[in-house]
Amino acid sequence: MLSGIEIRKLTSENEVKIISHLRVAHLMEEFGKRYDEEKIRAELIEWRNQGRDFWRADSRHFNVGYSIGHKEEGGGYYADAVFVLKRFRRMKIGSELGRIQVERARELGCNVINTRVLGENKPSIGFQRRLGFEVYDSGGIWCTRLVLKILSP
């Protein structure tokens, strides 16, 4: 566990609703426009009902980050999101959220994790590379596919 940070899996609809403000902040930072929190909350609940995994990072009961992922039909695991508020970055919270996704993928028998990042988002691509992801292909400005091959523990 990180000093003063608690990361826990979210399972109930109410718990998933709690991270909607973080998701809005994440999307606003990444795409530069405002999002309707009610619509985001509905999307998160739908994803939860589809079986996606959610984790939340807290510092003294204040939500500071989250991650979302799910098993893909092809047998891999898809990392939908890892996000940490700016003032809590460089504290290894994102790395821990990523490590937990790798653990979950192993539990599900997956040997690869896929994710997509905006091609112009160099900080996010750098973060993913530090977690061990490799650039698989680049769709230019809009999308870069990164893949992490999971080794047996």
PDB file of N, CA and C in Angstrom, residues 31-130:
ATOM      1  N   PHE A  31      -9.484  15.767 -23.526  1.00  0.00           N
ATOM      2  CA  PHE A  31     -10.111  16.251 -24.758  1.00  0.00           C
ATOM      3  C   PHE A  31     -10.397  17.751 -24.759  1.00  0.00           C
ATOM      4  N   GLY A  32     -10.203  18.426 -23.620  1.00  0.00           N
ATOM      5  CA  GLY A  32     -10.332  19.874 -23.563  1.00  0.00           C
ATOM      6  C   GLY A  32     -11.739  20.425 -23.664  1.00  0.00           C
ATOM      7  N   LYS A  33     -12.733  19.628 -23.285  1.00  0.00           N
ATOM      8  CA  LYS A  33     -14.097  20.153 -23.280  1.00  0.00           C
ATOM      9  C   LYS A  33     -14.859  19.610 -22.072  1.00  0.00           C
ATOM     10  N   ARG A  34     -15.949  20.272 -21.743  1.00  0.00           N
ATOM     11  CA  ARG A  34     -16.753  19.880 -20.581  1.00  0.00           C
ATOM     12  C   ARG A  34     -17.662  18.707 -20.913  1.00  0.00           C
ATOM     13  N   TYR A  35     -17.925  17.880 -19.928  1.00  0.00           N
ATOM     14  CA  TYR A  35     -18.800  16.728 -20.075  1.00  0.00           C
ATOM     15  C   TYR A  35     -19.876  16.767 -19.007  1.00  0.00           C
ATOM     16  N   ASP A  36     -21.051  16.275 -19.340  1.00  0.00           N
ATOM     17  CA  ASP A  36     -22.182  16.215 -18.422  1.00  0.00           C
ATOM     18  C   ASP A  36     -21.959  15.066 -17.433  1.00  0.00           C
ATOM     19  N   GLU A  37     -21.839  15.403 -16.158  1.00  0.00           N
ATOM     20  CA  GLU A  37     -21.535  14.383 -15.148  1.00  0.00           C
ATOM     21  C   GLU A  37     -22.641  13.335 -15.044  1.00  0.00           C
ATOM     22  N   GLU A  38     -23.890  13.709 -15.245  1.00  0.00           N
ATOM     23  CA  GLU A  38     -24.986  12.733 -15.190  1.00  0.00           C
ATOM     24  C   GLU A  38     -24.845  11.686 -16.304  1.00  0.00           C
ATOM     25  N   LYS A  39     -24.466  12.138 -17.494  1.00  0.00           N
ATOM     26  CA  LYS A  39     -24.277  11.208 -18.612  1.00  0.00           C
ATOM     27  C   LYS A  39     -23.089  10.293 -18.343  1.00  0.00           C
ATOM     28  N   ILE A  40     -22.042  10.858 -17.792  1.00  0.00           N
ATOM     29  CA  ILE A  40     -20.857  10.063 -17.453  1.00  0.00           C
ATOM     30  C   ILE A  40     -21.215   9.035 -16.389  1.00  0.00           C
ATOM     31  N   ARG A  41     -21.973   9.447 -15.386  1.00  0.00           N
ATOM     32  CA  ARG A  41     -22.395   8.526 -14.315  1.00  0.00           C
ATOM     33  C   ARG A  41     -23.207   7.370 -14.906  1.00  0.00           C
ATOM     34  N   ALA A  42     -24.127   7.673 -15.826  1.00  0.00           N
ATOM     35  CA  ALA A  42     -24.940   6.628 -16.464  1.00  0.00           C
ATOM     36  C   ALA A  42     -24.054   5.666 -17.261  1.00  0.00           C
ATOM     37  N   GLU A  43     -23.048   6.221 -17.959  1.00  0.00           N
ATOM     38  CA  GLU A  43     -22.124   5.385 -18.719  1.00  0.00           C
ATOM     39  C   GLU A  43     -21.329   4.462 -17.794  1.00  0.00           C
ATOM     40  N   LEU A  44     -20.859   4.983 -16.675  1.00  0.00           N
ATOM     41  CA  LEU A  44     -20.101   4.172 -15.721  1.00  0.00           C
ATOM     42  C   LEU A  44     -20.961   3.040 -15.162  1.00  0.00           C
ATOM     43  N   ILE A  45     -22.223   3.340 -14.849  1.00  0.00           N
ATOM     44  CA  ILE A  45     -23.126   2.313 -14.324  1.00  0.00           C
ATOM     45  C   ILE A  45     -23.367   1.230 -15.382  1.00  0.00           C
ATOM     46  N   GLU A  46     -23.542   1.659 -16.625  1.00  0.00           N
ATOM     47  CA  GLU A  46     -23.716   0.697 -17.717  1.00  0.00           C
ATOM     48  C   GLU A  46     -22.486  -0.193 -17.835  1.00  0.00           C
ATOM     49  N   TRP A  47     -21.301   0.411 -17.773  1.00  0.00           N
ATOM     50  CA  TRP A  47     -20.064  -0.374 -17.843  1.00  0.00           C
ATOM     51  C   TRP A  47     -19.967  -1.356 -16.683  1.00  0.00           C
ATOM     52  N   ARG A  48     -20.347  -0.911 -15.492  1.00  0.00           N
ATOM     53  CA  ARG A  48     -20.322  -1.802 -14.329  1.00  0.00           C
ATOM     54  C   ARG A  48     -21.252  -2.991 -14.569  1.00  0.00           C
ATOM     55  N   ASN A  49     -22.443  -2.705 -15.093  1.00  0.00           N
ATOM     56  CA  ASN A  49     -23.409  -3.767 -15.359  1.00  0.00           C
ATOM     57  C   ASN A  49     -22.926  -4.721 -16.453  1.00  0.00           C
ATOM     58  N   GLN A  50     -22.011  -4.272 -17.298  1.00  0.00           N
ATOM     59  CA  GLN A  50     -21.415  -5.124 -18.325  1.00  0.00           C
ATOM     60  C   GLN A  50     -20.245  -5.944 -17.777  1.00  0.00           C
ATOM     61  N   GLY A  51     -19.889  -5.707 -16.525  1.00  0.00           N
ATOM     62  CA  GLY A  51     -18.834  -6.496 -15.890  1.00  0.00           C
ATOM     63  C   GLY A  51     -17.459  -5.865 -15.871  1.00  0.00           C
ATOM     64  N   ARG A  52     -17.351  -4.586 -16.168  1.00  0.00           N
ATOM     65  CA  ARG A  52     -16.030  -3.938 -16.120  1.00  0.00           C
ATOM     66  C   ARG A  52     -15.567  -3.812 -14.674  1.00  0.00           C
ATOM     67  N   ASP A  53     -14.244  -3.808 -14.516  1.00  0.00           N
ATOM     68  CA  ASP A  53     -13.624  -3.678 -13.199  1.00  0.00           C
ATOM     69  C   ASP A  53     -13.323  -2.207 -12.930  1.00  0.00           C
ATOM     70  N   PHE A  54     -13.578  -1.780 -11.711  1.00  0.00           N
ATOM     71  CA  PHE A  54     -13.322  -0.402 -11.287  1.00  0.00           C
ATOM     72  C   PHE A  54     -12.505  -0.407 -10.004  1.00  0.00           C
ATOM     73  N   TRP A  55     -11.517   0.486  -9.924  1.00  0.00           N
ATOM     74  CA  TRP A  55     -10.769   0.711  -8.701  1.00  0.00           C
ATOM     75  C   TRP A  55     -10.707   2.206  -8.440  1.00  0.00           C
ATOM     76  N   ARG A  56     -10.645   2.557  -7.178  1.00  0.00           N
ATOM     77  CA  ARG A  56     -10.567   3.963  -6.779  1.00  0.00           C
ATOM     78  C   ARG A  56      -9.396   4.132  -5.823  1.00  0.00           C
ATOM     79  N   ALA A  57      -8.643   5.220  -6.018  1.00  0.00           N
ATOM     80  CA  ALA A  57      -7.550   5.573  -5.104  1.00  0.00           C
ATOM     81  C   ALA A  57      -8.033   6.739  -4.249  1.00  0.00           C
ATOM     82  N   ASP A  58      -7.893   6.591  -2.940  1.00  0.00           N
ATOM     83  CA  ASP A  58      -8.324   7.622  -1.988  1.00  0.00           C
ATOM     84  C   ASP A  58      -7.152   8.087  -1.148  1.00  0.00           C
ATOM     85  N   SER A  59      -7.167   9.357  -0.845  1.00  0.00           N
ATOM     86  CA  SER A  59      -6.236   9.933   0.120  1.00  0.00           C
ATOM     87  C   SER A  59      -7.079  10.633   1.176  1.00  0.00           C
ATOM     88  N   ARG A  60      -7.104  10.068   2.369  1.00  0.00           N
ATOM     89  CA  ARG A  60      -7.906  10.631   3.461  1.00  0.00           C
ATOM     90  C   ARG A  60      -9.362  10.860   3.037  1.00  0.00           C
ATOM     91  N   HIS A  61      -9.960   9.849   2.408  1.00  0.00           N
ATOM     92  CA  HIS A  61     -11.356   9.849   1.963  1.00  0.00           C
ATOM     93  C   HIS A  61     -11.635  10.840   0.841  1.00  0.00           C
ATOM     94  N   PHE A  62     -10.588  11.272   0.129  1.00  0.00           N
ATOM     95  CA  PHE A  62     -10.727  12.151  -1.021  1.00  0.00           C
ATOM     96  C   PHE A  62     -10.319  11.344  -2.243  1.00  0.00           C
ATOM     97  N   ASN A  63     -11.198  11.264  -3.233  1.00  0.00           N
ATOM     98  CA  ASN A  63     -10.911  10.500  -4.449  1.00  0.00           C
ATOM     99  C   ASN A  63      -9.814  11.187  -5.243  1.00  0.00           C
ATOM    100  N   VAL A  64      -8.723  10.481  -5.490  1.00  0.00           N
ATOM    101  CA  VAL A  64      -7.590  11.081  -6.207  1.00  0.00           C
ATOM    102  C   VAL A  64      -7.289  10.390  -7.531  1.00  0.00           C
ATOM    103  N   GLY A  65      -7.871   9.215  -7.769  1.00  0.00           N
ATOM    104  CA  GLY A  65      -7.616   8.513  -9.014  1.00  0.00           C
ATOM    105  C   GLY A  65      -8.520   7.313  -9.171  1.00  0.00           C
ATOM    106  N   TYR A  66      -8.516   6.757 -10.381  1.00  0.00           N
ATOM    107  CA  TYR A  66      -9.332   5.575 -10.649  1.00  0.00           C
ATOM    108  C   TYR A  66      -8.742   4.805 -11.826  1.00  0.00           C
ATOM    109  N   SER A  67      -9.186   3.569 -11.963  1.00  0.00           N
ATOM    110  CA  SER A  67      -8.884   2.805 -13.169  1.00  0.00           C
ATOM    111  C   SER A  67     -10.078   1.932 -13.505  1.00  0.00           C
ATOM    112  N   ILE A  68     -10.200   1.649 -14.798  1.00  0.00           N
ATOM    113  CA  ILE A  68     -11.290   0.821 -15.316  1.00  0.00           C
ATOM    114  C   ILE A  68     -10.679  -0.146 -16.315  1.00  0.00           C
ATOM    115  N   GLY A  69     -11.125  -1.391 -16.300  1.00  0.00           N
ATOM    116  CA  GLY A  69     -10.662  -2.368 -17.265  1.00  0.00           C
ATOM    117  C   GLY A  69     -11.656  -3.502 -17.422  1.00  0.00           C
ATOM    118  N   HIS A  70     -11.459  -4.307 -18.451  1.00  0.00           N
ATOM    119  CA  HIS A  70     -12.343  -5.455 -18.658  1.00  0.00           C
ATOM    120  C   HIS A  70     -11.681  -6.505 -19.548  1.00  0.00           C
ATOM    121  N   LYS A  71     -12.168  -7.730 -19.417  1.00  0.00           N
ATOM    122  CA  LYS A  71     -11.691  -8.818 -20.260  1.00  0.00           C
ATOM    123  C   LYS A  71     -12.341  -8.668 -21.636  1.00  0.00           C
ATOM    124  N   GLU A  72     -11.515  -8.805 -22.660  1.00  0.00           N
ATOM    125  CA  GLU A  72     -12.002  -8.704 -24.035  1.00  0.00           C
ATOM    126  C   GLU A  72     -12.445 -10.071 -24.541  1.00  0.00           C
ATOM    127  N   GLU A  73     -13.283 -10.065 -25.565  1.00  0.00           N
ATOM    128  CA  GLU A  73     -13.768 -11.322 -26.141  1.00  0.00           C
ATOM    129  C   GLU A  73     -12.633 -12.202 -26.655  1.00  0.00           C
ATOM    130  N   GLY A  74     -11.570 -11.605 -27.161  1.00  0.00           N
ATOM    131  CA  GLY A  74     -10.449 -12.368 -27.699  1.00  0.00           C
ATOM    132  C   GLY A  74      -9.546 -12.973 -26.640  1.00  0.00           C
ATOM    133  N   GLY A  75      -9.833 -12.729 -25.367  1.00  0.00           N
ATOM    134  CA  GLY A  75      -9.045 -13.315 -24.292  1.00  0.00           C
ATOM    135  C   GLY A  75      -8.056 -12.385 -23.635  1.00  0.00           C
ATOM    136  N   GLY A  76      -7.855 -11.204 -24.197  1.00  0.00           N
ATOM    137  CA  GLY A  76      -6.975 -10.228 -23.568  1.00  0.00           C
ATOM    138  C   GLY A  76      -7.744  -9.388 -22.551  1.00  0.00           C
ATOM    139  N   TYR A  77      -7.051  -8.475 -21.933  1.00  0.00           N
ATOM    140  CA  TYR A  77      -7.655  -7.546 -20.986  1.00  0.00           C
ATOM    141  C   TYR A  77      -7.490  -6.146 -21.563  1.00  0.00           C
ATOM    142  N   TYR A  78      -8.520  -5.329 -21.467  1.00  0.00           N
ATOM    143  CA  TYR A  78      -8.454  -3.969 -21.994  1.00  0.00           C
ATOM    144  C   TYR A  78      -8.436  -2.977 -20.835  1.00  0.00           C
ATOM    145  N   ALA A  79      -7.398  -2.152 -20.784  1.00  0.00           N
ATOM    146  CA  ALA A  79      -7.288  -1.102 -19.769  1.00  0.00           C
ATOM    147  C   ALA A  79      -7.992   0.130 -20.322  1.00  0.00           C
ATOM    148  N   ASP A  80      -9.239   0.333 -19.908  1.00  0.00           N
ATOM    149  CA  ASP A  80     -10.036   1.460 -20.394  1.00  0.00           C
ATOM    150  C   ASP A  80      -9.459   2.789 -19.934  1.00  0.00           C
ATOM    151  N   ALA A  81      -9.013   2.840 -18.682  1.00  0.00           N
ATOM    152  CA  ALA A  81      -8.553   4.118 -18.145  1.00  0.00           C
ATOM    153  C   ALA A  81      -7.716   3.918 -16.897  1.00  0.00           C
ATOM    154  N   VAL A  82      -6.721   4.783 -16.755  1.00  0.00           N
ATOM    155  CA  VAL A  82      -5.996   4.984 -15.500  1.00  0.00           C
ATOM    156  C   VAL A  82      -5.839   6.497 -15.407  1.00  0.00           C
ATOM    157  N   PHE A  83      -6.322   7.068 -14.323  1.00  0.00           N
ATOM    158  CA  PHE A  83      -6.272   8.522 -14.179  1.00  0.00           C
ATOM    159  C   PHE A  83      -5.995   8.887 -12.731  1.00  0.00           C
ATOM    160  N   VAL A  84      -5.131   9.900 -12.552  1.00  0.00           N
ATOM    161  CA  VAL A  84      -4.823  10.441 -11.228  1.00  0.00           C
ATOM    162  C   VAL A  84      -4.866  11.963 -11.350  1.00  0.00           C
ATOM    163  N   LEU A  85      -5.515  12.610 -10.381  1.00  0.00           N
ATOM    164  CA  LEU A  85      -5.553  14.071 -10.376  1.00  0.00           C
ATOM    165  C   LEU A  85      -4.139  14.640 -10.404  1.00  0.00           C
ATOM    166  N   LYS A  86      -3.959  15.758 -11.099  1.00  0.00           N
ATOM    167  CA  LYS A  86      -2.620  16.330 -11.302  1.00  0.00           C
ATOM    168  C   LYS A  86      -1.830  16.493 -10.014  1.00  0.00           C
ATOM    169  N   ARG A  87      -2.441  17.013  -8.989  1.00  0.00           N
ATOM    170  CA  ARG A  87      -1.659  17.286  -7.770  1.00  0.00           C
ATOM    171  C   ARG A  87      -1.244  16.022  -7.017  1.00  0.00           C
ATOM    172  N   PHE A  88      -1.758  14.861  -7.451  1.00  0.00           N
ATOM    173  CA  PHE A  88      -1.380  13.597  -6.820  1.00  0.00           C
ATOM    174  C   PHE A  88      -0.508  12.731  -7.726  1.00  0.00           C
ATOM    175  N   ARG A  89      -0.089  13.285  -8.841  1.00  0.00           N
ATOM    176  CA  ARG A  89       0.771  12.533  -9.758  1.00  0.00           C
ATOM    177  C   ARG A  89       2.205  12.501  -9.232  1.00  0.00           C
ATOM    178  N   ARG A  90       2.977  11.590  -9.782  1.00  0.00           N
ATOM    179  CA  ARG A  90       4.381  11.383  -9.388  1.00  0.00           C
ATOM    180  C   ARG A  90       4.485  10.843  -7.952  1.00  0.00           C
ATOM    181  N   MET A  91       3.400  10.195  -7.502  1.00  0.00           N
ATOM    182  CA  MET A  91       3.387   9.569  -6.172  1.00  0.00           C
ATOM    183  C   MET A  91       3.216   8.050  -6.295  1.00  0.00           C
ATOM    184  N   LYS A  92       3.317   7.532  -7.523  1.00  0.00           N
ATOM    185  CA  LYS A  92       3.209   6.096  -7.833  1.00  0.00           C
ATOM    186  C   LYS A  92       1.776   5.555  -7.740  1.00  0.00           C
ATOM    187  N   ILE A  93       0.781   6.443  -7.650  1.00  0.00           N
ATOM    188  CA  ILE A  93      -0.619   6.006  -7.568  1.00  0.00           C
ATOM    189  C   ILE A  93      -1.038   5.381  -8.898  1.00  0.00           C
ATOM    190  N   GLY A  94      -0.726   6.046 -10.008  1.00  0.00           N
ATOM    191  CA  GLY A  94      -1.059   5.503 -11.327  1.00  0.00           C
ATOM    192  C   GLY A  94      -0.373   4.172 -11.567  1.00  0.00           C
ATOM    193  N   SER A  95       0.871   4.067 -11.154  1.00  0.00           N
ATOM    194  CA  SER A  95       1.606   2.806 -11.309  1.00  0.00           C
ATOM    195  C   SER A  95       0.929   1.687 -10.529  1.00  0.00           C
ATOM    196  N   GLU A  96       0.458   1.999  -9.330  1.00  0.00           N
ATOM    197  CA  GLU A  96      -0.222   0.990  -8.513  1.00  0.00           C
ATOM    198  C   GLU A  96      -1.559   0.600  -9.140  1.00  0.00           C
ATOM    199  N   LEU A  97      -2.296   1.573  -9.664  1.00  0.00           N
ATOM    200  CA  LEU A  97      -3.556   1.258 -10.351  1.00  0.00           C
ATOM    201  C   LEU A  97      -3.278   0.372 -11.575  1.00  0.00           C
ATOM    202  N   GLY A  98      -2.210   0.651 -12.296  1.00  0.00           N
ATOM    203  CA  GLY A  98      -1.822  -0.176 -13.438  1.00  0.00           C
ATOM    204  C   GLY A  98      -1.413  -1.575 -13.013  1.00  0.00           C
ATOM    205  N   ARG A  99      -0.657  -1.675 -11.913  1.00  0.00           N
ATOM    206  CA  ARG A  99      -0.225  -2.981 -11.394  1.00  0.00           C
ATOM    207  C   ARG A  99      -1.440  -3.831 -11.014  1.00  0.00           C
ATOM    208  N   ILE A 100      -2.449  -3.184 -10.435  1.00  0.00           N
ATOM    209  CA  ILE A 100      -3.662  -3.901 -10.044  1.00  0.00           C
ATOM    210  C   ILE A 100      -4.396  -4.421 -11.278  1.00  0.00           C
ATOM    211  N   GLN A 101      -4.383  -3.651 -12.369  1.00  0.00           N
ATOM    212  CA  GLN A 101      -5.001  -4.132 -13.610  1.00  0.00           C
ATOM    213  C   GLN A 101      -4.253  -5.354 -14.144  1.00  0.00           C
ATOM    214  N   VAL A 102      -2.934  -5.347 -14.063  1.00  0.00           N
ATOM    215  CA  VAL A 102      -2.144  -6.503 -14.503  1.00  0.00           C
ATOM    216  C   VAL A 102      -2.499  -7.725 -13.653  1.00  0.00           C
ATOM    217  N   GLU A 103      -2.607  -7.525 -12.335  1.00  0.00           N
ATOM    218  CA  GLU A 103      -3.000  -8.616 -11.433  1.00  0.00           C
ATOM    219  C   GLU A 103      -4.350  -9.196 -11.832  1.00  0.00           C
ATOM    220  N   ARG A 104      -5.297  -8.304 -12.094  1.00  0.00           N
ATOM    221  CA  ARG A 104      -6.651  -8.732 -12.465  1.00  0.00           C
ATOM    222  C   ARG A 104      -6.620  -9.506 -13.781  1.00  0.00           C
ATOM    223  N   ALA A 105      -5.845  -9.027 -14.747  1.00  0.00           N
ATOM    224  CA  ALA A 105      -5.729  -9.721 -16.028  1.00  0.00           C
ATOM    225  C   ALA A 105      -5.186 -11.136 -15.812  1.00  0.00           C
ATOM    226  N   ARG A 106      -4.189 -11.265 -14.954  1.00  0.00           N
ATOM    227  CA  ARG A 106      -3.640 -12.602 -14.642  1.00  0.00           C
ATOM    228  C   ARG A 106      -4.711 -13.496 -14.036  1.00  0.00           C
ATOM    229  N   GLU A 107      -5.478 -12.935 -13.061  1.00  0.00           N
ATOM    230  CA  GLU A 107      -6.557 -13.706 -12.429  1.00  0.00           C
ATOM    231  C   GLU A 107      -7.528 -14.252 -13.461  1.00  0.00           C
ATOM    232  N   LEU A 108      -7.785 -13.460 -14.498  1.00  0.00           N
ATOM    233  CA  LEU A 108      -8.740 -13.848 -15.539  1.00  0.00           C
ATOM    234  C   LEU A 108      -8.111 -14.724 -16.618  1.00  0.00           C
ATOM    235  N   GLY A 109      -6.817 -15.035 -16.472  1.00  0.00           N
ATOM    236  CA  GLY A 109      -6.134 -15.898 -17.425  1.00  0.00           C
ATOM    237  C   GLY A 109      -5.693 -15.199 -18.705  1.00  0.00           C
ATOM    238  N   CYS A 110      -5.627 -13.882 -18.670  1.00  0.00           N
ATOM    239  CA  CYS A 110      -5.205 -13.119 -19.845  1.00  0.00           C
ATOM    240  C   CYS A 110      -3.676 -13.047 -19.900  1.00  0.00           C
ATOM    241  N   ASN A 111      -3.129 -13.058 -21.097  1.00  0.00           N
ATOM    242  CA  ASN A 111      -1.674 -12.934 -21.228  1.00  0.00           C
ATOM    243  C   ASN A 111      -1.265 -11.653 -21.937  1.00  0.00           C
ATOM    244  N   VAL A 112      -2.236 -10.778 -22.203  1.00  0.00           N
ATOM    245  CA  VAL A 112      -1.943  -9.509 -22.836  1.00  0.00           C
ATOM    246  C   VAL A 112      -2.935  -8.457 -22.340  1.00  0.00           C
ATOM    247  N   ILE A 113      -2.453  -7.228 -22.223  1.00  0.00           N
ATOM    248  CA  ILE A 113      -3.313  -6.092 -21.890  1.00  0.00           C
ATOM    249  C   ILE A 113      -3.183  -5.097 -23.028  1.00  0.00           C
ATOM    250  N   ASN A 114      -4.319  -4.641 -23.512  1.00  0.00           N
ATOM    251  CA  ASN A 114      -4.373  -3.635 -24.572  1.00  0.00           C
ATOM    252  C   ASN A 114      -4.894  -2.325 -23.996  1.00  0.00           C
ATOM    253  N   THR A 115      -4.460  -1.242 -24.590  1.00  0.00           N
ATOM    254  CA  THR A 115      -5.026   0.056 -24.261  1.00  0.00           C
ATOM    255  C   THR A 115      -4.823   0.970 -25.461  1.00  0.00           C
ATOM    256  N   ARG A 116      -5.536   2.045 -25.476  1.00  0.00           N
ATOM    257  CA  ARG A 116      -5.386   3.047 -26.533  1.00  0.00           C
ATOM    258  C   ARG A 116      -5.218   4.406 -25.883  1.00  0.00           C
ATOM    259  N   VAL A 117      -4.353   5.198 -26.484  1.00  0.00           N
ATOM    260  CA  VAL A 117      -4.034   6.531 -25.973  1.00  0.00           C
ATOM    261  C   VAL A 117      -4.038   7.474 -27.165  1.00  0.00           C
ATOM    262  N   LEU A 118      -4.491   8.703 -26.955  1.00  0.00           N
ATOM    263  CA  LEU A 118      -4.380   9.688 -28.022  1.00  0.00           C
ATOM    264  C   LEU A 118      -2.919   9.777 -28.441  1.00  0.00           C
ATOM    265  N   GLY A 119      -2.663   9.728 -29.734  1.00  0.00           N
ATOM    266  CA  GLY A 119      -1.300   9.754 -30.243  1.00  0.00           C
ATOM    267  C   GLY A 119      -0.510  10.970 -29.813  1.00  0.00           C
ATOM    268  N   GLU A 120      -1.202  12.074 -29.587  1.00  0.00           N
ATOM    269  CA  GLU A 120      -0.521  13.312 -29.192  1.00  0.00           C
ATOM    270  C   GLU A 120      -0.307  13.402 -27.678  1.00  0.00           C
ATOM    271  N   ASN A 121      -0.829  12.450 -26.918  1.00  0.00           N
ATOM    272  CA  ASN A 121      -0.726  12.488 -25.457  1.00  0.00           C
ATOM    273  C   ASN A 121       0.586  11.825 -25.015  1.00  0.00           C
ATOM    274  N   LYS A 122       1.675  12.525 -25.206  1.00  0.00           N
ATOM    275  CA  LYS A 122       3.005  11.981 -24.898  1.00  0.00           C
ATOM    276  C   LYS A 122       3.175  11.604 -23.421  1.00  0.00           C
ATOM    277  N   PRO A 123       2.656  12.402 -22.463  1.00  0.00           N
ATOM    278  CA  PRO A 123       2.797  11.989 -21.056  1.00  0.00           C
ATOM    279  C   PRO A 123       2.131  10.644 -20.767  1.00  0.00           C
ATOM    280  N   SER A 124       0.943  10.417 -21.337  1.00  0.00           N
ATOM    281  CA  SER A 124       0.252   9.145 -21.115  1.00  0.00           C
ATOM    282  C   SER A 124       0.990   7.990 -21.776  1.00  0.00           C
ATOM    283  N   ILE A 125       1.502   8.212 -22.972  1.00  0.00           N
ATOM    284  CA  ILE A 125       2.270   7.161 -23.647  1.00  0.00           C
ATOM    285  C   ILE A 125       3.526   6.842 -22.841  1.00  0.00           C
ATOM    286  N   GLY A 126       4.189   7.875 -22.311  1.00  0.00           N
ATOM    287  CA  GLY A 126       5.368   7.658 -21.465  1.00  0.00           C
ATOM    288  C   GLY A 126       5.027   6.877 -20.214  1.00  0.00           C
ATOM    289  N   PHE A 127       3.898   7.210 -19.588  1.00  0.00           N
ATOM    290  CA  PHE A 127       3.435   6.493 -18.393  1.00  0.00           C
ATOM    291  C   PHE A 127       3.212   5.021 -18.726  1.00  0.00           C
ATOM    292  N   GLN A 128       2.506   4.762 -19.832  1.00  0.00           N
ATOM    293  CA  GLN A 128       2.228   3.373 -20.218  1.00  0.00           C
ATOM    294  C   GLN A 128       3.528   2.613 -20.490  1.00  0.00           C
ATOM    295  N   ARG A 129       4.480   3.271 -21.138  1.00  0.00           N
ATOM    296  CA  ARG A 129       5.771   2.612 -21.401  1.00  0.00           C
ATOM    297  C   ARG A 129       6.494   2.280 -20.100  1.00  0.00           C
ATOM    298  N   ARG A 130       6.427   3.171 -19.115  1.00  0.00           N
ATOM    299  CA  ARG A 130       7.060   2.890 -17.820  1.00  0.00           C
ATOM    300  C   ARG A 130       6.416   1.688 -17.135  1.00  0.00           C
TER     301      ARG A 130
END
